[in-house]
Coordinates of C-alpha atoms and ligand atoms in Angstrom, one line a residue:
X28 CA -3.4 13.0 40.5
X29 CA -5.8 15.7 39.7
X30 CA -4.6 19.2 38.8
X31 CA -6.1 20.7 41.9
X32 CA -4.3 18.4 44.2
X33 CA -1.0 18.8 42.5
X34 CA -1.4 22.5 42.7
X35 CA -1.9 22.4 46.4
X36 CA 1.2 20.4 46.7
X37 CA 3.2 23.0 44.7
X38 CA 2.0 25.8 46.9
X39 CA 3.0 23.7 49.9
X40 CA 6.4 23.0 48.4
X41 CA 7.0 26.7 47.7
X42 CA 5.9 27.7 51.2
X43 CA 7.9 24.9 52.8
X44 CA 11.0 25.4 50.8
X45 CA 11.2 29.0 51.9
X46 CA 11.0 28.0 55.6
X47 CA 14.2 26.2 56.6
X48 CA 16.7 23.4 56.0
X49 CA 14.4 21.2 58.0
X50 CA 11.6 21.6 55.5
X51 CA 14.0 21.0 52.7
X52 CA 14.9 17.6 54.2
X53 CA 11.3 16.9 54.8
X54 CA 10.7 17.4 51.1
X55 CA 13.4 14.9 50.2
X56 CA 12.2 12.1 52.5
X57 CA 8.4 12.5 52.2
X58 CA 7.0 10.0 49.6
X59 CA 4.2 12.5 48.9
X60 CA 6.8 14.8 47.4
X61 CA 9.2 12.2 46.0
X62 CA 10.2 12.8 42.4
X63 CA 11.2 10.3 39.8
X64 CA 13.9 9.2 39.2
X65 CA 16.2 8.5 42.2
X66 CA 19.7 9.8 42.0
X67 CA 21.7 8.7 38.9
X68 CA 25.5 8.5 38.4
X69 CA 27.1 11.0 36.0
X70 CA 27.8 9.2 32.7
X71 CA 28.5 12.1 30.2
X72 CA 31.2 14.7 30.4
X73 CA 28.7 17.5 29.8
X74 CA 25.0 18.4 29.5
X75 CA 24.0 19.8 26.1
X76 CA 21.1 21.6 24.4
X77 CA 20.2 22.6 20.8
X78 CA 17.4 25.1 20.8
X79 CA 15.8 27.7 18.5
X80 CA 17.2 30.9 20.2
X81 CA 20.0 32.1 22.3
X82 CA 17.9 33.3 25.2
X83 CA 16.4 29.8 25.8
X84 CA 19.9 28.4 25.5
X85 CA 21.1 30.8 28.2
X86 CA 18.1 29.7 30.4
X87 CA 19.1 26.0 29.9
X88 CA 22.7 26.7 30.8
X89 CA 21.6 28.5 33.9
X90 CA 19.4 25.6 34.9
X91 CA 22.2 23.1 34.4
X92 CA 24.5 25.2 36.5
X93 CA 21.9 25.2 39.3
X94 CA 22.0 21.4 39.3
X95 CA 18.9 20.8 37.1
X96 CA 18.5 17.8 34.8
X97 CA 17.3 17.6 31.2
X98 CA 13.7 17.9 32.2
X99 CA 14.3 21.0 34.3
X100 CA 16.2 22.5 31.4
X101 CA 13.5 21.5 28.9
X102 CA 10.8 23.1 30.9
X103 CA 12.8 26.3 31.5
X104 CA 13.4 26.4 27.7
X105 CA 9.7 26.0 26.9
X106 CA 8.7 28.9 29.1
X107 CA 11.6 31.1 27.9
X108 CA 10.7 30.5 24.2
X109 CA 7.1 31.5 25.0
X110 CA 8.6 35.0 25.7
X111 CA 11.6 35.3 23.3
X112 CA 10.4 33.1 20.4
X113 CA 6.7 34.2 20.3
X114 CA 6.2 33.1 16.7
X115 CA 6.2 29.5 17.9
X116 CA 7.3 29.2 21.5
X117 CA 4.2 29.3 23.6
X118 CA 2.0 28.8 26.6
X119 CA -1.0 29.2 24.4
X120 CA -0.4 26.1 22.3
X121 CA 0.6 22.5 22.9
X122 CA 3.1 19.8 21.9
X123 CA 4.8 16.5 22.5
X124 CA 7.7 15.5 24.7
X125 CA 9.7 12.3 24.2
X126 CA 11.8 11.5 27.2
X127 CA 14.5 9.0 28.1
X128 CA 14.9 9.2 31.9
X129 CA 16.8 6.8 34.0
X130 CA 17.1 4.4 31.1
X131 CA 13.4 4.3 30.3
X132 CA 11.4 5.8 27.5
X133 CA 8.3 8.1 28.1
X134 CA 6.1 10.2 26.0
X135 CA 4.0 13.1 27.1
X136 CA 1.1 14.3 25.0
X137 CA 0.1 17.9 25.8
X138 CA -1.5 18.6 22.4
X139 CA -4.4 21.0 22.3
X140 CA -7.9 19.7 22.4
X141 CA -11.0 20.8 20.5
X142 CA -13.3 22.8 22.8
X143 CA -16.6 21.2 23.9
X144 CA -18.5 23.5 21.6
X145 CA -16.6 22.2 18.5
X146 CA -18.6 20.4 15.8
X147 CA -17.6 18.3 12.9
X148 CA -18.8 20.9 10.4
X149 CA -17.8 24.1 12.3
X150 CA -15.5 25.3 9.5
X151 CA -18.0 24.7 6.7
X152 CA -20.6 27.0 5.2
X153 CA -24.2 26.0 4.6
X154 CA -23.3 24.5 1.2
X155 CA -20.7 22.3 2.9
X156 CA -17.7 24.2 1.6
X157 CA -14.7 25.1 3.9
X158 CA -14.8 28.7 5.0
X159 CA -11.4 30.1 4.1
X160 CA -9.4 31.2 7.1
X161 CA -11.9 30.2 9.8
X162 CA -9.7 27.5 11.2
X163 CA -6.6 29.7 10.9
X164 CA -7.3 33.1 12.2
X165 CA -9.1 34.4 15.3
X166 CA -10.8 32.8 18.2
X167 CA -12.6 30.1 16.3
X168 CA -9.2 28.6 15.3
X169 CA -8.0 28.0 18.9
X170 CA -7.7 24.6 20.5
X171 CA -7.6 24.3 24.3
X172 CA -3.9 24.9 25.2
X173 CA -1.9 22.2 26.8
X174 CA 1.6 23.6 27.2
X175 CA 1.4 24.7 30.8
X176 CA -0.2 21.5 32.0
X177 CA 2.4 19.5 30.0
X178 CA 5.4 21.3 31.5
X179 CA 3.8 21.0 35.0
X180 CA 3.4 17.2 34.5
X181 CA 6.9 16.7 33.2
X182 CA 8.7 18.8 35.7
X183 CA 6.8 17.4 38.7
X184 CA 7.4 13.8 37.6
X185 CA 11.0 14.1 36.6
X186 CA 12.5 17.5 37.5
X187 CA 15.1 17.9 40.2
X188 CA 14.7 21.6 40.8
X189 CA 11.8 23.6 42.2
X190 CA 9.1 24.7 39.8
X191 CA 9.8 28.3 40.6
X192 CA 13.4 27.9 39.6
X193 CA 12.5 26.7 36.1
X194 CA 10.1 29.6 35.5
X195 CA 12.6 32.2 36.7
X196 CA 14.5 32.8 33.4
X197 CA 11.2 33.3 31.4
X198 CA 9.8 35.7 34.0
X199 CA 13.0 37.8 33.8
X200 CA 12.9 37.9 29.9
X201 CA 9.3 39.0 30.0
X202 CA 9.8 41.6 32.8
X203 CA 13.1 43.1 31.7
X204 CA 12.8 42.5 28.0
X205 CA 15.0 40.9 25.4
X206 CA 16.6 42.3 22.3
X207 CA 14.6 41.3 19.2
X208 CA 16.4 39.4 16.5
X209 CA 16.1 40.4 12.8
X210 CA 14.4 37.1 11.9
X211 CA 11.8 37.6 14.6
X212 CA 11.1 41.2 13.5
X213 CA 10.7 39.9 9.9
X214 CA 8.4 37.2 10.9
X215 CA 6.4 39.7 12.9
X216 CA 6.0 41.9 9.9
X217 CA 4.9 39.0 7.7
X218 CA 2.4 37.8 10.3
X219 CA 1.0 41.4 10.7
X220 CA 0.3 41.4 6.9
X221 CA -1.2 37.9 7.0
X222 CA -3.5 38.7 9.9
X223 CA -4.4 41.9 8.1
X224 CA -6.2 43.5 11.1
X225 CA -8.5 40.5 11.6
X226 CA -7.2 40.0 15.1
X227 CA -5.6 42.1 17.9
X228 CA -2.1 41.0 16.8
X229 CA -0.8 44.5 16.0
X230 CA -2.0 46.0 19.3
X231 CA 0.4 43.7 21.1
X232 CA 3.3 43.3 18.6
X233 CA 3.6 46.6 16.7
X234 CA 6.4 47.8 18.9
X235 CA 8.5 44.7 18.3
X236 CA 11.4 45.9 16.2
X237 CA 14.8 44.5 15.1
X238 CA 17.5 45.3 17.7
X239 CA 15.1 46.9 20.2
X240 CA 14.3 45.6 23.7
X241 CA 10.8 44.2 23.9
X242 CA 9.2 43.9 27.3
X243 CA 6.0 42.0 28.2
X244 CA 4.8 43.0 31.7
X245 CA 1.4 41.3 31.4
X246 CA 3.1 38.0 30.4
X247 CA 5.6 38.4 33.2
X248 CA 2.6 38.7 35.6
X249 CA 1.0 35.5 34.1
X250 CA 4.3 33.6 34.4
X251 CA 4.8 34.8 37.9
X252 CA 1.4 33.6 38.9
X253 CA 2.1 30.2 37.2
X254 CA 5.3 30.0 39.2
X255 CA 3.5 30.5 42.4
X256 CA 0.2 28.8 41.9
X257 CA 1.3 26.1 39.3
X258 CA -0.6 25.1 36.3
X259 CA -3.8 25.7 38.2
X260 CA -3.5 29.5 37.5
X261 CA -3.7 28.8 33.8
X262 CA -6.6 26.3 34.0
X263 CA -8.7 27.7 36.8
X264 CA -7.2 30.8 38.2
X265 CA -6.8 34.4 37.1
X266 CA -5.1 33.5 33.8
X267 CA -8.0 31.2 33.0
X268 CA -10.4 34.1 33.7
X269 CA -8.4 36.3 31.3
X270 CA -8.6 33.7 28.5
X271 CA -12.3 33.1 29.0
X272 CA -13.0 36.8 29.1
X273 CA -11.2 37.2 25.7
X274 CA -13.3 34.3 24.4
X275 CA -16.5 35.9 25.6
X276 CA -15.7 39.3 24.3
X277 CA -15.0 37.9 20.8
X278 CA -17.7 35.1 20.9
X279 CA -15.0 32.4 20.8
X280 CA -15.8 28.8 21.8
X281 CA -13.5 28.1 24.8
X282 CA -15.1 28.1 28.2
X283 CA -14.1 27.8 31.8
X284 CA -15.0 24.1 31.6
X285 CA -12.8 23.5 28.6
X286 CA -9.8 24.8 30.6
X287 CA -10.7 23.0 33.8
X288 CA -11.1 19.7 32.0
X289 CA -7.8 19.9 30.0
X290 CA -5.5 17.0 30.7
X291 CA -2.0 16.1 29.3
X292 CA -1.6 12.3 28.7
X293 CA 1.4 10.0 29.3
X294 CA 1.3 7.6 26.3
X295 CA 3.4 4.7 25.2
X296 CA 6.0 6.0 22.7
X297 CA 6.4 4.3 19.3
X298 CA 9.4 2.1 19.6
X299 CA 11.1 0.3 16.7
X300 CA 14.4 -1.4 16.1
X301 CA 16.4 0.1 13.2
X302 CA 20.0 -0.4 12.2
X303 CA 21.1 -1.4 15.6
X304 CA 19.3 1.5 17.3
X305 CA 16.1 1.7 19.2
X306 CA 14.0 4.5 17.8
X307 CA 11.8 6.1 20.4
X308 CA 9.3 8.6 18.9
X309 CA 5.9 10.1 18.9
X310 CA 2.7 8.0 18.8
X311 CA -0.7 9.2 17.7
X312 CA -2.1 11.8 17.9
X313 CA 1.1 12.4 16.0
X314 CA 1.4 10.9 12.5
X315 CA 5.2 11.6 12.7
X316 CA 6.5 8.7 14.7
X317 CA 4.6 6.1 12.5
X318 CA 5.7 8.0 9.4
X319 CA 9.4 8.2 10.5
X320 CA 9.5 4.5 11.3
X321 CA 7.8 3.6 8.0
X322 CA 10.3 5.7 6.1
X323 CA 13.3 4.3 7.9
X324 CA 12.2 0.7 7.6
X325 CA 11.2 0.9 4.0
X326 CA 14.5 2.5 3.0
X327 CA 16.3 -0.3 4.9
X328 CA 14.2 -3.0 3.1
X329 CA 15.1 -1.4 -0.2
X330 CA 18.8 -1.4 0.5
X331 CA 19.5 -3.2 -2.8
X332 CA 17.8 -0.5 -4.8
X333 CA 19.7 2.2 -2.9
X334 CA 23.0 0.5 -3.4
X335 CA 25.4 2.9 -5.2
X336 CA 22.7 5.6 -5.5
X337 CA 24.5 8.9 -4.7
X338 CA 23.1 10.9 -1.8
X339 CA 20.5 13.5 -3.0
X340 CA 20.8 12.4 -6.7
X341 CA 17.8 12.3 -8.9
X342 CA 17.4 8.6 -8.3
X343 CA 17.7 9.0 -4.6
X344 CA 15.0 11.7 -4.6
X345 CA 12.8 9.4 -6.7
X346 CA 13.2 6.4 -4.4
X347 CA 12.5 8.5 -1.3
X348 CA 9.5 10.0 -3.0
X349 CA 8.1 6.6 -3.8
X350 CA 8.4 5.5 -0.2
X351 CA 6.9 8.8 1.0
X352 CA 3.9 8.3 -1.2
X353 CA 3.0 5.1 0.6
X354 CA 3.5 6.7 4.0
X355 CA 1.3 9.7 3.2
X356 CA -1.5 7.4 1.8
X357 CA -1.6 5.6 5.2
X358 CA -1.4 8.9 7.1
X359 CA -4.5 10.3 5.4
X360 CA -6.6 7.3 6.1
X361 CA -5.6 5.8 9.5
X362 CA -4.2 8.5 11.7
X363 CA -6.1 10.6 14.2
X364 CA -6.5 10.9 18.0
X365 CA -6.2 7.4 19.5
X366 CA -8.7 8.4 22.3
X367 CA -11.3 8.7 19.5
X368 CA -10.2 6.4 16.7
X369 CA -8.5 3.1 16.8
X370 CA -5.2 3.7 15.1
X371 CA -3.7 0.4 13.8
X372 CA -0.2 1.3 15.1
X373 CA 1.3 -2.1 15.3
X374 CA 0.1 -3.1 11.8
X375 CA 1.4 0.2 10.3
X376 CA 5.0 -0.4 11.5
X377 CA 5.0 -4.2 11.1
X378 CA 8.0 -5.4 9.1
X379 CA 6.0 -7.8 6.9
X380 CA 3.5 -5.0 6.0
X381 CA 6.3 -2.6 5.2
X382 CA 8.1 -5.2 3.1
X383 CA 4.9 -5.6 1.1
X384 CA 4.6 -1.8 0.7
X385 CA 8.2 -1.4 -0.2
X386 CA 7.9 -4.0 -2.9
X387 CA 5.3 -1.8 -4.6
X388 CA 8.0 0.9 -5.1
X389 CA 8.8 1.4 -8.8
X390 CA 12.6 1.8 -9.1
X391 CA 12.3 3.5 -12.6
X392 CA 9.5 6.0 -12.5
X393 CA 6.9 7.6 -10.2
X394 CA 4.0 5.3 -9.5
X395 CA 0.6 6.7 -10.5
X396 CA -0.6 8.7 -7.5
X397 CA -4.1 7.3 -7.7
X398 CA -2.8 3.8 -7.6
X399 CA -1.2 4.4 -4.2
X400 CA -3.9 3.6 -1.7
X401 CA -3.8 3.2 2.1
X402 CA -2.1 -0.1 2.5
X403 CA -4.1 -1.9 5.1
X404 CA -7.0 -2.3 2.7
X405 CA -9.8 -0.3 4.0
X406 CA -7.4 8.0 2.7
X407 CA -4.7 14.3 5.7
X408 CA -3.3 17.9 6.9
X409 CA -1.4 21.0 9.0
X410 CA 0.3 24.9 9.2
X411 CA 3.9 26.1 9.6
X412 CA 5.1 27.3 13.0
X413 CA 6.4 25.2 15.7
X414 CA 9.8 24.8 17.4
X415 CA 11.8 22.0 18.6
X416 CA 14.5 21.6 21.3
X417 CA 16.8 18.7 22.2
X418 CA 18.4 18.4 25.6
X419 CA 20.7 15.8 27.3
X420 CA 22.1 16.0 30.8
X421 CA 25.3 14.5 32.3
X422 CA 23.2 11.8 33.9
X423 CA 22.4 10.4 30.4
X424 CA 18.7 11.6 30.5
X425 CA 17.3 13.1 27.3
X426 CA 14.3 15.3 26.3
X427 CA 13.2 15.7 22.7
X428 CA 10.4 18.3 22.7
X429 CA 8.4 19.9 19.8
X430 CA 5.6 22.3 20.6
X431 CA 3.6 24.6 18.5
X432 CA 0.9 27.3 18.1
X433 CA 0.7 26.0 14.5
X434 CA 1.1 29.0 12.1
X435 CA 3.6 31.7 12.9
X436 CA 2.0 33.6 15.9
X437 CA -0.9 31.0 15.9
X438 CA -4.3 32.4 15.4
X439 CA -3.0 36.0 15.7
X440 CA -5.0 36.5 18.9
X441 CA -3.2 37.7 22.0
X442 CA -5.1 37.4 25.2
X443 CA -5.6 40.9 26.5
X444 CA -3.7 41.7 29.8
X445 CA -2.0 38.4 29.5
X446 CA 0.3 38.5 26.5
X447 CA -0.6 34.9 25.6
X448 CA -0.5 34.2 21.9
X449 CA -3.3 31.7 21.2
X450 CA -2.8 28.8 18.7
X451 CA -4.7 28.0 15.5
X452 CA -4.3 24.2 16.0
X453 CA -7.9 23.5 14.9
X454 CA -6.6 23.7 11.3
X455 CA -4.8 20.4 11.9
X456 CA -8.2 18.7 11.8
X457 CA -9.6 17.6 8.5
X458 CA -12.3 20.3 8.2
X459 CA -13.8 18.3 5.4
X460 CA -12.6 14.8 4.1
X461 CA -10.2 15.2 1.2
X462 CA -9.8 19.0 1.4
X463 CA -6.2 19.9 2.1
X464 CA -5.2 22.0 5.1
X465 CA -2.5 24.7 5.2
X466 CA 0.2 22.0 4.7
X467 CA -1.6 20.5 1.7
X468 CA -2.4 17.3 3.5
X469 CA -5.8 15.7 3.5
X470 CA -7.6 13.6 6.1
X471 CA -10.6 11.3 6.8
X472 CA -12.9 10.4 9.6
X473 CA -9.9 9.5 11.7
X474 CA -9.1 13.2 12.0
X475 CA -12.7 14.7 11.9
X476 CA -13.4 17.3 14.5
X477 CA -15.1 16.3 17.7
X478 CA -15.3 17.9 21.2
X479 CA -12.2 17.1 23.4
X480 CA -10.5 15.5 20.4
X481 CA -6.9 16.3 19.6
X482 CA -6.0 17.2 15.9
X483 CA -3.6 15.0 14.1
X484 CA -0.1 16.3 14.2
X485 CA 3.2 15.6 12.4
X486 CA 5.4 16.6 15.3
X487 CA 8.0 13.9 15.8
X488 CA 10.3 14.5 18.8
X489 CA 12.6 11.5 18.6
X490 CA 15.4 9.8 20.6
X491 CA 17.6 7.0 19.3
X492 CA 19.3 4.8 21.9
X493 CA 21.9 2.1 21.4
X494 CA 22.6 -0.5 24.1
X495 CA 20.3 1.4 26.5
X496 CA 22.2 4.7 26.1
X497 CA 21.1 7.8 24.3
X498 CA 22.7 8.2 20.9
X499 CA 20.7 10.9 19.2
X500 CA 18.0 13.5 20.2
X501 CA 16.3 15.1 17.2
X502 CA 13.3 17.1 16.0
X503 CA 12.2 20.0 13.9
X504 CA 9.2 22.2 13.0
X505 CA 7.8 22.0 9.5
X506 CA 4.2 20.6 9.5
X507 CA 4.0 17.6 7.3
X508 CA 7.7 18.1 6.4
X509 CA 8.7 17.3 9.9
X510 CA 9.2 13.5 9.7
X511 CA 10.5 13.5 6.2
X512 CA 13.2 16.1 7.4
X513 CA 14.1 14.0 10.4
X514 CA 14.2 10.9 8.3
X515 CA 16.7 12.5 5.9
X516 CA 19.0 13.8 8.7
X517 CA 19.0 10.4 10.4
X518 CA 19.8 8.6 7.1
X519 CA 22.5 11.2 6.4
X520 CA 24.1 10.4 9.8
X521 CA 23.8 6.7 9.9
X522 CA 23.6 5.5 6.3
X523 CA 25.9 8.2 4.7
X524 CA 28.1 8.5 7.8
X525 CA 28.1 12.3 7.6
X526 CA 29.2 14.4 10.6
X527 CA 26.3 15.8 12.5
X528 CA 26.7 19.4 11.2
X529 CA 26.9 18.3 7.6
X530 CA 24.0 15.9 8.1
X531 CA 21.7 18.8 9.4
X532 CA 22.9 21.3 6.8
X533 CA 22.5 19.0 3.8
X534 CA 19.8 19.8 1.2
X535 CA 16.3 18.4 2.0
X536 CA 13.3 17.7 -0.2
X537 CA 9.8 16.5 0.4
X538 CA 7.0 14.5 -1.3
X539 CA 3.6 13.8 0.3
X540 CA 1.5 12.0 -2.3
X541 CA -0.5 15.2 -3.1
X542 CA -0.1 17.2 -5.2
X543 CA 0.7 14.3 -7.6
X544 CA 4.4 13.7 -8.3
X545 CA 5.5 17.0 -6.8
X546 CA 8.9 17.3 -5.1
X547 CA 9.1 20.3 -2.8
X548 CA 12.5 22.0 -2.5
X549 CA 13.7 24.5 0.1
X550 CA 15.2 28.0 -0.2
X551 CA 18.2 27.1 1.9
X552 CA 19.5 24.7 -0.7
X553 CA 17.3 24.9 -3.8
X554 CA 17.0 22.0 -6.3
X555 CA 18.3 23.7 -9.5
X556 CA 20.5 23.1 -12.6
X557 CA 21.2 19.6 -13.7
X558 CA 19.7 18.0 -10.7
X559 CA 16.4 19.8 -11.3
X560 CA 16.5 18.7 -15.0
X561 CA 17.2 15.1 -14.0
X562 CA 14.3 15.0 -11.5
X563 CA 11.9 16.6 -13.9
X564 CA 13.0 14.0 -16.6
X565 CA 11.7 11.3 -14.2
X566 CA 8.3 12.7 -14.4
X567 CA 8.2 15.0 -11.3
X568 CA 7.2 18.6 -10.9
X569 CA 9.5 20.7 -8.7
X570 CA 8.0 23.3 -6.4
X571 CA 9.7 25.7 -4.0
X572 CA 8.3 26.0 -0.5
X573 CA 9.1 28.9 1.8
X574 CA 10.1 26.8 4.8
X575 CA 13.0 24.4 5.3
X576 CA 12.7 23.1 8.9
X577 CA 14.8 24.0 11.9
X578 CA 16.4 20.8 13.1
X579 CA 17.8 20.8 16.7
X580 CA 20.0 17.7 17.3
X581 CA 22.3 16.2 19.8
X582 CA 24.5 13.2 19.1
X583 CA 26.4 11.4 21.8
X584 CA 29.6 9.7 20.9
X585 CA 31.0 7.7 23.8
X586 CA 30.5 10.1 26.8
X587 CA 30.6 13.3 24.8
X588 CA 27.5 15.1 23.5
X589 CA 27.7 17.1 20.3
X590 CA 24.9 19.6 19.6
X591 CA 23.9 21.2 16.3
X592 CA 21.3 23.8 15.6
X593 CA 20.1 24.0 12.0
X594 CA 21.8 26.8 10.0
X595 CA 18.4 27.6 8.5
X596 CA 17.2 29.2 11.8
X597 CA 18.5 31.4 14.6
X598 CA 19.1 28.4 16.9
X599 CA 22.1 27.9 19.1
X600 CA 23.7 25.1 21.1
X601 CA 25.4 24.9 24.5
X602 CA 27.5 22.2 25.9
X603 CA 27.8 22.7 29.7
X604 CA 30.5 21.0 31.6
Ligands
DON23 O1 1.2 19.6 14.8 C1 1.6 19.8 13.6 O2 2.0 18.9 12.9 C2 1.6 21.2 13.1 N1 0.7 22.0 13.8 C3 3.0 21.7 13.2 C4 3.2 23.0 12.6 C5 4.6 23.3 12.3 O3 5.4 22.5 12.4 C6 4.9 24.6 11.8 N2 6.3 24.7 11.5 N3 6.9 25.2 10.6

């Protein structure tokens, strides 16, 4: 259904709903208004959420108490985080939602798209060199945002509550303000230094201080219009006009037509059997689902080599790095937007192919980086702010959602009179083959820039089911570290039998083929002392990185959900009876 039609329906729903009980029953029986799925029996003793901040958790709890399901709660969280977690929560960015609703898997791609004016060489100078910062800061860095359309699609297809109800918490946070957390205040200061006056970031955010209430009346007005007019306001109404005016004033590339033509896409999720579980995860334009499945399967194939290898020992780090090398070689070569480039998904996660790749792993020492080529015989990048939330409801539905504006506070541009922080997702394209992006990953033709194309992502919202029931909902921010982090937590839970909390808190590390034989460690649990010496003795270089991920996970044991928010962030959980 076209955006315009659905918007008319919403306006009608809102008007009708306010009329009488008669109109309410009309909504329920009219096929035109029917929502999927039909009523479900209660199967869990609680609903649960793990999310990056307490305000969004409160919003979710409120939605559950109003009778909402996991999708209603997820949409309410997404809008709330756009207000209270502005470094990554957004309506000016995009993302991916993996769902399990009524026993069936779904995947919604609401990733940003390149504007129509985008060109393959838009970030290169006349000598063909990448212009530093052009894909990261200011209007040129912005992809056409997909979040509002994505939330609209998901809620209209699967939500139980009215659209207005799921927007209400976010509107209240924007209008009445929220108390700024110390971590947010610090990130704002860092971002202000990074943007260095190149954008209007400070005009909007300079009054955001630790412990002080921050109000956003312009954003409240935008969210209120979206709650009344639906996604249409963002893509063709007053909010669209404000975005286009900001673009015109600063000679940015996004036009009215770009917004009008934006579409979210329902795609087939990646599915794979692993260890008695069904892994349901993100397909292209994410690289993460394929990467996660490749990691899980290769580790399982190499079980004999992993036997008796202690968790997070030097040998463990080596074997995982060897597997990761192969995964990142494939990522750089084969992955991009499937609407523009034929991604060989089935081949990349095929058991026989992965057995062949796993057999190349050297159990003793790091394989020479140059010798690790893309495995299908025919060689990518990102930036660091994003947020993930995991939701389950008592009917057994689950939502795993990762969305982003890419770097902290995106491009640093805030749409005047709207309070919308715009993304810098264009940096996720390969501006030039072989030149690393902000995450140090490189890319090829598969991820070259083209109008309407979606940049390759690593976001990996994932759900594991067993016997048709949700067992785990998991995801994290972290750019190219996303799927290596999720992989480590999943193996901590199922291979090492750790309790969820311990599995999430355990030390994580990362290798991505380039730079050669480099193991990144995280500040939360640094690799140091003997372990560092042992890893270096194997031929690796150790490097600190300033970001450790922020896993939000829910595990279901029998009929009881357990939620864990990563101790690395300011996330919280709620279990709502
Ligand atoms: O889509 C991607 O893969 C990146 N834009 C995600 C950025 C990210 O995770 C930042 N998090 N720390």
